[in-house]
Coordinates of C-alpha atoms in Angstrom, one line a residue:
X28 CA 0.0 0.0 0.0
X29 CA 1.4 3.3 -1.0
X30 CA 1.7 6.0 1.7
X31 CA -0.3 9.1 0.9
X32 CA 1.6 12.1 0.0
X33 CA 1.3 14.7 2.7
X34 CA -0.7 17.7 1.7
X35 CA 1.4 20.9 1.4
X36 CA 0.7 23.3 4.3
X37 CA -1.8 26.0 3.4
X38 CA 0.1 28.4 5.7
X39 CA 3.2 29.9 4.2
X40 CA 6.4 30.0 6.3
X41 CA 6.2 33.1 8.6
X42 CA 8.8 35.7 7.9
X43 CA 10.2 37.2 11.0
X44 CA 11.0 40.8 11.9
X45 CA 14.6 41.5 11.4
X46 CA 16.3 43.9 13.7
X47 CA 19.8 45.2 12.9
X48 CA 21.5 46.7 16.0
X49 CA 24.2 49.2 15.0
X50 CA 26.7 50.6 17.5
X51 CA 27.5 54.2 16.8
X52 CA 30.8 55.0 15.1
X53 CA 33.9 55.9 16.9
X54 CA 34.2 59.2 18.8
X55 CA 37.3 61.0 20.1
X56 CA 36.9 59.4 23.5
X57 CA 35.9 55.9 22.6
X58 CA 37.6 53.4 24.9
X59 CA 38.9 56.1 27.2
X60 CA 36.0 57.4 29.1
X61 CA 32.4 56.4 30.0
X62 CA 30.5 59.2 28.1
X63 CA 27.1 57.9 29.1
X64 CA 24.3 60.2 28.3
X65 CA 26.2 63.5 28.5
X66 CA 25.4 65.7 25.5
X67 CA 27.8 67.1 23.0
X68 CA 29.9 64.0 22.0
X69 CA 30.2 63.7 18.2
X70 CA 31.7 61.2 15.8
X71 CA 35.4 61.4 14.9
X72 CA 36.5 61.3 11.2
X73 CA 36.9 57.5 11.6
X74 CA 33.4 57.3 13.1
X75 CA 31.9 59.2 10.2
X76 CA 33.6 56.8 7.8
X77 CA 32.2 53.8 9.8
X78 CA 28.7 55.4 9.5
X79 CA 29.1 55.6 5.8
X80 CA 30.2 52.0 5.7
X81 CA 27.1 50.9 7.5
X82 CA 24.9 52.6 4.9
X83 CA 26.8 51.0 2.1
X84 CA 26.5 47.5 3.6
X85 CA 22.7 48.0 3.8
X86 CA 22.5 48.4 0.0
X87 CA 20.0 45.9 -1.4
X88 CA 18.3 45.2 1.9
X89 CA 14.7 46.4 2.0
X90 CA 14.7 48.5 5.2
X91 CA 11.3 49.6 6.6
X92 CA 12.3 51.9 9.5
X93 CA 15.2 53.6 11.2
X94 CA 15.4 54.2 14.9
X95 CA 18.1 55.8 17.0
X96 CA 19.2 56.7 20.5
X97 CA 18.7 60.5 20.8
X98 CA 22.4 61.0 21.6
X99 CA 24.4 62.9 18.9
X100 CA 26.8 60.1 18.2
X101 CA 24.1 57.6 17.4
X102 CA 22.0 60.1 15.3
X103 CA 25.1 61.0 13.3
X104 CA 25.8 57.3 12.6
X105 CA 22.2 57.0 11.3
X106 CA 22.5 60.0 8.9
X107 CA 24.1 58.2 6.0
X108 CA 21.6 55.4 6.1
X109 CA 18.7 57.9 6.2
X110 CA 20.2 59.6 3.2
X111 CA 20.6 56.4 1.3
X112 CA 17.2 54.9 2.1
X113 CA 15.2 58.1 2.1
X114 CA 13.7 57.1 5.5
X115 CA 13.5 59.5 8.5
X116 CA 15.2 58.6 11.7
X117 CA 12.9 58.3 14.8
X118 CA 14.3 58.7 18.2
X119 CA 13.7 56.0 20.8
X120 CA 14.7 56.4 24.4
X121 CA 14.8 52.6 24.8
X122 CA 18.0 52.6 22.6
X123 CA 19.8 55.1 24.9
X124 CA 23.2 54.4 26.4
X125 CA 23.2 53.0 30.0
X126 CA 22.8 55.8 32.6
X127 CA 26.2 55.7 34.3
X128 CA 25.1 58.2 36.9
X129 CA 28.1 59.6 38.8
X130 CA 30.5 57.6 36.6
X131 CA 29.5 59.6 33.5
X132 CA 32.5 61.2 31.9
X133 CA 35.0 59.4 34.1
X134 CA 38.2 57.9 32.6
X135 CA 38.0 54.1 32.3
X136 CA 41.5 53.8 33.6
X137 CA 40.4 55.5 36.8
X138 CA 37.3 53.4 37.1
X139 CA 39.3 50.2 36.5
X140 CA 41.2 50.9 39.7
X141 CA 38.0 50.8 41.8
X142 CA 36.9 47.5 43.5
X143 CA 33.4 48.0 42.0
X144 CA 34.9 47.6 38.5
X145 CA 35.3 43.9 39.1
X146 CA 31.6 43.6 39.8
X147 CA 30.8 45.5 36.6
X148 CA 33.0 43.0 34.7
X149 CA 32.1 39.8 36.4
X150 CA 28.8 40.2 38.2
X151 CA 27.0 43.0 36.4
X152 CA 23.5 41.8 37.3
X153 CA 24.3 42.8 40.9
X154 CA 25.5 46.3 40.0
X155 CA 23.8 49.7 39.9
X156 CA 25.8 52.8 38.8
X157 CA 25.8 55.4 41.5
X158 CA 22.8 57.6 41.0
X159 CA 22.3 55.7 37.7
X160 CA 20.9 52.6 36.1
X161 CA 21.4 49.0 36.9
X162 CA 22.4 46.5 34.3
X163 CA 19.1 44.5 34.6
X164 CA 17.2 47.8 34.2
X165 CA 19.2 48.6 31.1
X166 CA 18.6 45.1 29.6
X167 CA 14.9 45.3 30.4
X168 CA 14.7 48.7 28.8
X169 CA 16.3 47.8 25.5
X170 CA 14.6 44.4 25.2
X171 CA 11.2 46.1 25.8
X172 CA 12.0 48.7 23.1
X173 CA 13.0 46.0 20.6
X174 CA 9.8 44.0 21.3
X175 CA 7.7 47.2 20.7
X176 CA 9.6 47.8 17.4
X177 CA 8.9 44.2 16.4
X178 CA 5.2 44.7 17.0
X179 CA 5.2 48.0 15.1
X180 CA 7.0 46.6 12.1
X181 CA 6.0 42.9 12.0
X182 CA 7.7 41.1 9.2
X183 CA 9.8 44.1 8.3
X184 CA 13.5 45.1 8.6
X185 CA 14.3 47.7 11.2
X186 CA 17.7 49.3 11.8
X187 CA 18.4 50.5 15.3
X188 CA 21.4 52.8 16.2
X189 CA 22.4 52.4 19.8
X190 CA 25.4 51.8 22.1
X191 CA 27.7 49.0 23.1
X192 CA 26.3 47.9 26.5
X193 CA 22.6 48.0 25.5
X194 CA 23.4 46.0 22.3
X195 CA 25.4 43.5 24.3
X196 CA 22.6 43.1 26.7
X197 CA 20.1 42.6 23.9
X198 CA 22.2 40.1 22.1
X199 CA 22.8 38.2 25.4
X200 CA 19.0 38.1 26.0
X201 CA 18.4 36.8 22.5
X202 CA 21.0 34.1 22.9
X203 CA 19.8 33.1 26.4
X204 CA 23.1 34.1 27.9
X205 CA 23.0 35.1 31.6
X206 CA 23.5 38.8 32.1
X207 CA 26.5 38.1 34.3
X208 CA 28.3 36.8 31.1
X209 CA 27.3 39.6 28.8
X210 CA 30.7 41.3 29.0
X211 CA 32.1 38.4 27.0
X212 CA 30.3 39.8 23.9
X213 CA 32.2 42.3 21.9
X214 CA 30.4 45.1 20.1
X215 CA 32.8 47.4 18.2
X216 CA 32.1 50.9 16.9
X217 CA 30.2 50.8 13.6
X218 CA 29.4 47.1 14.0
X219 CA 26.1 45.4 13.1
X220 CA 24.4 42.6 15.0
X221 CA 21.3 41.0 13.5
X222 CA 18.4 39.3 15.4
X223 CA 15.2 38.0 13.8
X224 CA 12.0 37.5 15.7
X225 CA 9.0 35.3 14.8
X226 CA 6.0 35.3 17.1
X227 CA 5.9 32.2 19.3
X228 CA 9.5 31.3 18.6
X229 CA 12.8 32.0 20.3
X230 CA 14.8 34.8 18.7
X231 CA 17.4 33.8 16.1
X232 CA 20.8 35.6 16.2
X233 CA 22.2 35.8 12.7
X234 CA 25.4 37.8 13.3
X235 CA 27.2 39.7 16.1
X236 CA 29.7 42.5 15.8
X237 CA 29.9 42.3 12.0
X238 CA 31.9 45.1 10.4
X239 CA 32.5 44.0 6.8
X240 CA 30.2 41.9 4.7
X241 CA 27.2 43.1 2.8
X242 CA 23.9 42.7 4.7
X243 CA 21.5 42.1 1.8
X244 CA 21.8 38.4 2.3
X245 CA 20.0 38.6 5.6
X246 CA 16.6 38.9 3.8
X247 CA 15.7 37.0 0.6
X248 CA 14.6 39.3 -2.2

């Protein structure tokens, strides 16, 4: 007796929402101080070149929306992509840098000498910046923001311009990595990390800290 051929599913495969998380380009103080949310920090020449490179890499990818942290360095990184796509950039406070409180603007070399720095590096889930944000609060904030963007642009492609620690926290959450291990994730200036979301399924992380290859292959044409 010949087995019956299964009927093809009437429901087409669901296309997830693709979020591209872009860290802002390099600034004159990158790697030297914790700039936090202090205003007035702009991209360096290298940072502007990195921003241009992000826009070039997005060529051929059908982008539906652009969102950015309101801070200048993130908005400036978004500008070339806005010009290339013709899309406006919307500010989203959920993409803001972590609030470093009293540590804002302090040299990293000075902070690294503090005993609390070891907690930041090895047990961040237990740390709150003095008069600032805790790492769990930061992670909850950006994850909530990304969930809202997925709901607003279901099935689309959304580019989000943010900062190193929030992106690391979002990637850790998508990977199921404990927050206390999120410092193992590297997010370089001008890099792109890609996560897709399908309702009812776990997130899929397609790339982390990518700085070179074209991004058009992330979504079938």
